[in-house]
Amino acid sequence: MKRSVRLAYTALILALLLPQLRPPRQSEAPLPEAEPATAAILPAVAPAPETVRLLDGGEIRKLPLQDYLVGVLAGEMPASFEPEALKAQAVAARTYTLYCGSGPKHPGADVCSDPGCCQAWRDDDSLRRDWGEAYEQRIGKLRAAVDATAGEYLSYEGAPVFAAFHASSAGATEDCGEVWNPQPYLVSVPSPESAAEVPHYVSRLLCAPLDFRDTLLAARPEADLSGEPSDWLGPVEHDASGRVATLTLGGVRLKGTELRKLFGLRSTAFTLALTDEGFCFTVTGSGHGVGMSQYGAEVMAQNGADYRAILAHYYPGTLLVR
Ligand SMILES: [Zn+2]
């Protein structure tokens, strides 16, 4: 009883604090500006644990959470990024780790080291080997970002959030509901990165018509690709973020996410055209597009935003707790 009263009280406080912690409306907002967060970091309902169980190469390793997060930063974000972007990544990675640890994703482990499943992680030996003389400077910078945000994570309704992140967006992030189950704090918001900051921001993939047909038929045998290649392309529907929601090919409507997987596209922000050389996908950005854009965070930090403003922008409605 006491506990439920306390929880209700906490929820009430959170509800009262929510409006002032929300970033400004994003729909017609210009690109994010430097906006130092002023609200206090709230006490967490449950503190972040000291250790993490990491599934790596078929084995479960028990690591201090802070050490693990340094390895995640090394795998997920260039050490050359701004300190505030690295701090935002540290909080997002800590939050994601806690979120996974509370679910049944990996029996006996909280997270795995496969970036396609959970988040990337580099062990110290491989970093020393790859970074050579730059090791001390780089690891020190990553460690500083993790230490400066020790214990901090993003919370929604008292629990760690699904803090998804990705490399770069195409003008706006993706609504989580277009990729996975919708989340109130994972909605489409503007993201400021461009080809000026992001390597290979726009990529192209050429596919000969016969390869295109074989790839499509292997996944969707019901598609009618018997006529001329120019007849295969049907209407495209875009979602609110501008990415491909569905594209009809050979009379079959495919989701953008399905096409991304099928052809190994870097994102679902693409156009498809038939050229003299074959089918050409032109793709903008990299990753699923949900949650924080890492390059977007870097550009925001370059423009003076602190990590809390970055997190509030990409995860609107969440609370930073410790
Ligand atoms: Zn995993």
Coordinates of C-alpha atoms and ligand atoms in Angstrom, one line a residue:
M1 CA 0.0 0.0 0.0
K2 CA 2.7 2.4 1.0
R3 CA 4.6 1.5 -2.1
S4 CA 1.7 2.1 -4.4
V5 CA 1.0 5.5 -2.7
R6 CA 4.7 6.4 -3.2
L7 CA 4.5 5.3 -6.8
A8 CA 1.4 7.3 -7.4
Y9 CA 3.0 10.3 -5.8
T10 CA 6.1 9.9 -8.0
A11 CA 3.9 9.6 -11.0
L12 CA 2.1 12.8 -10.0
I13 CA 5.4 14.7 -9.6
L14 CA 6.5 13.4 -13.0
A15 CA 3.2 14.4 -14.6
L16 CA 3.6 17.9 -13.2
L17 CA 7.2 18.2 -14.4
L18 CA 6.6 16.7 -17.8
P19 CA 5.3 19.8 -19.7
Q20 CA 8.3 21.9 -18.8
L21 CA 10.7 19.2 -19.7
R22 CA 9.2 18.6 -23.1
P23 CA 11.1 20.3 -26.0
P24 CA 9.1 22.7 -28.1
R25 CA 6.7 21.3 -30.6
Q26 CA 8.7 19.9 -33.5
S27 CA 6.4 19.8 -36.5
E28 CA 7.1 23.2 -37.9
A29 CA 10.0 23.9 -35.7
P30 CA 13.3 24.9 -37.4
L31 CA 16.3 22.8 -36.8
P32 CA 17.2 22.2 -33.1
E33 CA 19.1 25.0 -31.5
A34 CA 21.4 25.1 -28.5
E35 CA 19.1 24.9 -25.6
P36 CA 20.7 24.1 -22.3
A37 CA 18.5 22.0 -20.1
T38 CA 17.7 23.7 -16.9
A39 CA 15.5 21.2 -15.0
A40 CA 17.2 19.1 -12.3
I41 CA 18.0 15.4 -13.0
L42 CA 15.3 13.5 -11.1
P43 CA 16.0 10.6 -8.7
A44 CA 15.4 7.3 -10.4
V45 CA 12.7 4.9 -9.2
A46 CA 15.3 2.1 -9.6
P47 CA 19.0 3.0 -9.7
A48 CA 21.1 1.7 -12.6
P49 CA 22.9 -1.6 -11.6
E50 CA 26.7 -1.7 -11.1
T51 CA 27.3 -4.6 -13.5
V52 CA 26.0 -5.9 -16.8
R53 CA 25.8 -9.4 -18.2
L54 CA 27.1 -9.2 -21.8
L55 CA 26.6 -12.0 -24.3
D56 CA 29.7 -11.9 -26.5
G57 CA 30.9 -14.7 -28.8
G58 CA 28.6 -17.3 -27.2
E59 CA 29.8 -16.5 -23.7
I60 CA 28.3 -14.4 -21.0
R61 CA 30.7 -11.9 -19.5
K62 CA 30.0 -10.0 -16.3
L63 CA 31.4 -6.4 -16.6
P64 CA 31.1 -3.2 -14.6
L65 CA 28.4 -1.2 -16.3
Q66 CA 30.7 1.8 -16.7
D67 CA 33.4 -0.2 -18.4
Y68 CA 30.9 -1.9 -20.7
L69 CA 29.6 1.5 -21.8
V70 CA 33.1 2.8 -22.7
G71 CA 33.3 -0.3 -25.0
V72 CA 29.8 0.6 -26.4
L73 CA 30.9 4.2 -27.1
A74 CA 34.0 2.9 -28.9
G75 CA 31.9 0.7 -31.1
E76 CA 29.0 3.1 -31.7
M77 CA 30.5 6.6 -32.1
P78 CA 33.7 8.1 -33.4
A79 CA 35.9 9.2 -30.4
S80 CA 36.4 12.4 -32.4
F81 CA 32.8 13.5 -31.8
E82 CA 31.9 16.4 -29.5
P83 CA 32.0 15.6 -25.7
E84 CA 28.3 16.4 -25.4
A85 CA 27.4 14.0 -28.3
L86 CA 29.4 11.3 -26.6
K87 CA 27.6 12.0 -23.3
A88 CA 24.2 11.8 -25.1
Q89 CA 25.3 8.4 -26.6
A90 CA 26.5 7.2 -23.1
V91 CA 23.1 7.9 -21.6
A92 CA 21.3 6.4 -24.6
A93 CA 23.4 3.3 -24.4
R94 CA 23.0 3.0 -20.6
T95 CA 19.2 3.4 -21.0
Y96 CA 19.1 0.8 -23.8
T97 CA 21.1 -1.6 -21.6
L98 CA 18.7 -1.3 -18.7
Y99 CA 15.7 -1.6 -21.0
C100 CA 17.1 -4.9 -22.5
G101 CA 18.1 -6.2 -19.1
S102 CA 14.5 -5.9 -17.9
G103 CA 13.2 -8.0 -20.9
P104 CA 13.6 -11.6 -22.1
K105 CA 15.8 -10.9 -25.1
H106 CA 18.8 -12.9 -24.0
P107 CA 18.3 -15.6 -21.3
G108 CA 20.9 -15.1 -18.6
A109 CA 22.3 -11.9 -20.2
D110 CA 21.2 -8.3 -20.3
V111 CA 22.5 -7.4 -23.8
C112 CA 24.7 -8.9 -26.6
S113 CA 27.6 -7.4 -28.5
D114 CA 25.9 -7.8 -32.0
P115 CA 25.1 -4.3 -33.3
G116 CA 22.4 -5.7 -35.5
C117 CA 20.7 -7.0 -32.3
C118 CA 21.5 -4.9 -29.3
Q119 CA 24.4 -2.4 -29.6
A120 CA 28.1 -2.6 -30.7
W121 CA 30.8 -3.2 -28.1
R122 CA 34.6 -3.2 -28.5
D123 CA 36.8 -5.0 -26.0
D124 CA 39.8 -3.1 -24.6
D125 CA 42.5 -5.4 -26.3
S126 CA 41.1 -4.8 -29.8
L127 CA 41.0 -1.0 -29.1
R128 CA 44.6 -0.9 -27.9
R129 CA 45.6 -2.8 -31.0
D130 CA 43.6 -0.7 -33.5
W131 CA 44.1 2.7 -32.0
G132 CA 47.8 2.4 -31.2
E133 CA 49.3 5.7 -29.9
A134 CA 45.8 7.3 -30.0
Y135 CA 44.5 4.8 -27.5
E136 CA 45.1 6.8 -24.3
Q137 CA 43.6 10.0 -25.7
R138 CA 40.5 8.4 -27.2
I139 CA 39.7 6.0 -24.4
G140 CA 40.1 8.9 -21.9
K141 CA 37.6 11.0 -23.9
L142 CA 35.1 8.1 -24.0
R143 CA 35.6 7.3 -20.3
A144 CA 35.0 11.0 -19.4
A145 CA 31.6 10.9 -21.2
V146 CA 30.6 7.8 -19.4
D147 CA 31.8 9.0 -16.0
A148 CA 30.2 12.5 -16.4
T149 CA 26.8 10.8 -16.9
A150 CA 27.3 8.0 -14.3
G151 CA 24.0 6.4 -13.3
E152 CA 21.9 8.6 -15.6
Y153 CA 19.3 7.1 -17.9
L154 CA 16.1 8.1 -19.6
S155 CA 12.8 7.1 -18.0
Y156 CA 9.2 7.1 -19.1
E157 CA 6.4 6.2 -16.6
G158 CA 9.1 5.1 -14.1
A159 CA 10.9 2.6 -16.4
P160 CA 14.0 2.8 -18.7
V161 CA 12.9 3.6 -22.2
F162 CA 13.6 1.8 -25.5
A163 CA 16.4 4.2 -26.3
A164 CA 16.9 3.3 -30.0
F165 CA 19.5 5.2 -31.9
H166 CA 20.9 5.1 -35.4
A167 CA 23.8 6.6 -37.5
S168 CA 22.1 9.3 -39.5
S169 CA 18.6 10.4 -40.5
A170 CA 17.3 12.0 -43.7
G171 CA 16.0 15.3 -42.4
A172 CA 13.8 13.8 -39.7
T173 CA 13.9 10.7 -37.5
E174 CA 11.4 7.8 -38.0
D175 CA 8.3 7.2 -35.9
C176 CA 9.0 3.9 -34.0
G177 CA 5.6 2.6 -35.1
E178 CA 6.8 2.4 -38.7
V179 CA 9.6 -0.1 -37.7
W180 CA 8.5 -1.7 -34.4
N181 CA 5.7 -1.1 -31.9
P182 CA 5.0 2.6 -31.5
Q183 CA 6.3 4.5 -28.4
P184 CA 5.1 7.9 -27.3
Y185 CA 8.7 9.1 -26.9
L186 CA 9.9 7.8 -30.3
V187 CA 8.2 10.0 -32.7
S188 CA 9.5 11.7 -35.8
V189 CA 11.5 14.9 -35.0
P190 CA 13.8 17.0 -37.3
S191 CA 17.4 16.0 -37.4
P192 CA 20.1 18.6 -38.6
E193 CA 22.8 16.4 -40.2
S194 CA 23.6 16.6 -43.9
A195 CA 26.0 15.4 -46.5
A196 CA 28.4 18.1 -45.2
E197 CA 28.9 16.2 -42.0
V198 CA 28.0 12.6 -42.7
P199 CA 30.3 10.4 -44.8
H200 CA 28.4 8.5 -47.6
Y201 CA 25.2 10.4 -46.5
V202 CA 23.7 9.6 -49.9
S203 CA 24.4 6.1 -51.3
R204 CA 23.4 4.4 -54.5
L205 CA 22.8 0.7 -55.2
L206 CA 22.5 -0.5 -58.7
C207 CA 20.7 -3.8 -59.4
A208 CA 20.5 -5.4 -62.9
P209 CA 16.8 -6.2 -63.8
L210 CA 17.3 -10.0 -63.7
D211 CA 19.0 -9.8 -60.2
F212 CA 16.3 -7.4 -59.1
R213 CA 13.6 -9.9 -60.2
D214 CA 15.3 -12.9 -58.6
T215 CA 15.8 -11.1 -55.3
L216 CA 12.2 -10.0 -55.2
L217 CA 10.7 -13.3 -56.3
A218 CA 12.7 -15.2 -53.7
A219 CA 10.9 -13.3 -51.0
R220 CA 7.6 -12.6 -52.8
P221 CA 6.9 -15.4 -55.4
E222 CA 3.4 -13.9 -55.9
A223 CA 4.9 -10.8 -57.6
D224 CA 4.1 -10.6 -61.3
L225 CA 7.4 -9.7 -63.0
S226 CA 6.7 -11.3 -66.3
G227 CA 6.5 -8.1 -68.4
E228 CA 9.0 -5.4 -69.1
P229 CA 11.1 -4.1 -66.2
S230 CA 9.5 -0.6 -66.8
D231 CA 6.1 -2.2 -65.9
W232 CA 7.3 -3.6 -62.5
L233 CA 7.4 -0.3 -60.7
G234 CA 4.1 0.6 -59.0
P235 CA 3.1 3.4 -56.7
V236 CA 5.1 4.5 -53.6
E237 CA 3.7 5.7 -50.3
H238 CA 5.7 7.8 -47.9
D239 CA 5.4 8.0 -44.1
A240 CA 5.3 11.2 -42.1
S241 CA 9.1 11.3 -42.0
G242 CA 9.4 11.1 -45.7
R243 CA 10.8 7.5 -45.8
V244 CA 9.2 4.8 -47.9
A245 CA 6.3 3.3 -46.1
T246 CA 5.3 1.0 -49.0
L247 CA 6.3 0.4 -52.6
T248 CA 4.3 -1.7 -55.0
L249 CA 6.4 -4.0 -57.3
G250 CA 4.9 -6.4 -59.7
G251 CA 1.5 -5.8 -58.2
V252 CA 2.7 -6.7 -54.6
R253 CA 2.9 -4.0 -51.9
L254 CA 6.1 -4.2 -49.9
K255 CA 7.0 -2.3 -46.8
G256 CA 10.0 0.0 -47.0
T257 CA 11.6 -1.9 -44.1
E258 CA 11.1 -5.2 -46.1
L259 CA 12.8 -3.7 -49.1
R260 CA 15.6 -2.3 -47.0
K261 CA 16.4 -5.8 -45.7
L262 CA 15.9 -7.5 -49.0
F263 CA 18.4 -5.3 -50.9
G264 CA 20.6 -4.4 -48.0
L265 CA 19.8 -0.6 -48.3
R266 CA 21.3 1.7 -45.7
S267 CA 17.9 3.1 -44.8
T268 CA 14.3 3.3 -45.9
A269 CA 14.8 6.9 -47.1
F270 CA 15.2 5.9 -50.7
T271 CA 14.0 6.4 -54.2
L272 CA 13.9 3.7 -56.9
A273 CA 14.2 4.3 -60.6
L274 CA 14.9 2.3 -63.7
T275 CA 17.9 3.6 -65.5
D276 CA 20.0 2.5 -68.5
E277 CA 22.2 0.5 -66.0
G278 CA 19.3 -1.2 -64.2
F279 CA 17.3 -0.4 -61.1
C280 CA 18.9 2.3 -59.0
F281 CA 18.2 2.8 -55.3
T282 CA 19.3 6.3 -54.1
V283 CA 19.4 6.1 -50.3
T284 CA 19.8 8.9 -47.7
G285 CA 21.2 8.4 -44.2
S286 CA 21.9 5.2 -42.5
G287 CA 20.0 3.0 -40.0
H288 CA 16.4 2.4 -39.0
G289 CA 16.0 6.1 -38.3
V290 CA 14.3 5.6 -34.9
G291 CA 15.4 7.6 -31.8
M292 CA 18.6 9.5 -31.6
S293 CA 20.6 10.2 -34.8
Q294 CA 24.3 10.0 -33.8
Y295 CA 25.4 12.4 -36.5
G296 CA 22.4 14.6 -35.6
A297 CA 23.6 14.6 -32.0
E298 CA 27.1 15.6 -33.2
V299 CA 25.7 18.5 -35.3
M300 CA 23.6 19.7 -32.3
A301 CA 26.6 19.5 -30.0
Q302 CA 28.7 21.5 -32.6
N303 CA 26.0 24.1 -32.5
G304 CA 26.2 24.3 -28.7
A305 CA 23.6 22.0 -27.4
D306 CA 24.4 20.0 -24.3
Y307 CA 23.7 16.3 -24.0
R308 CA 20.5 16.9 -22.1
A309 CA 19.1 19.1 -24.8
I310 CA 20.1 16.5 -27.4
L311 CA 18.4 13.7 -25.5
A312 CA 15.3 15.8 -24.9
H313 CA 15.1 16.5 -28.6
Y314 CA 15.4 12.9 -29.8
Y315 CA 13.4 11.3 -26.9
P316 CA 10.7 13.8 -26.3
G317 CA 8.6 13.3 -23.1
T318 CA 11.2 11.2 -21.4
L319 CA 12.9 12.2 -18.1
L320 CA 16.6 12.1 -17.4
V321 CA 16.9 10.3 -14.0
R322 CA 19.8 9.1 -11.8
Ligands
ZN1 ZN 21.2 -8.7 -28.6

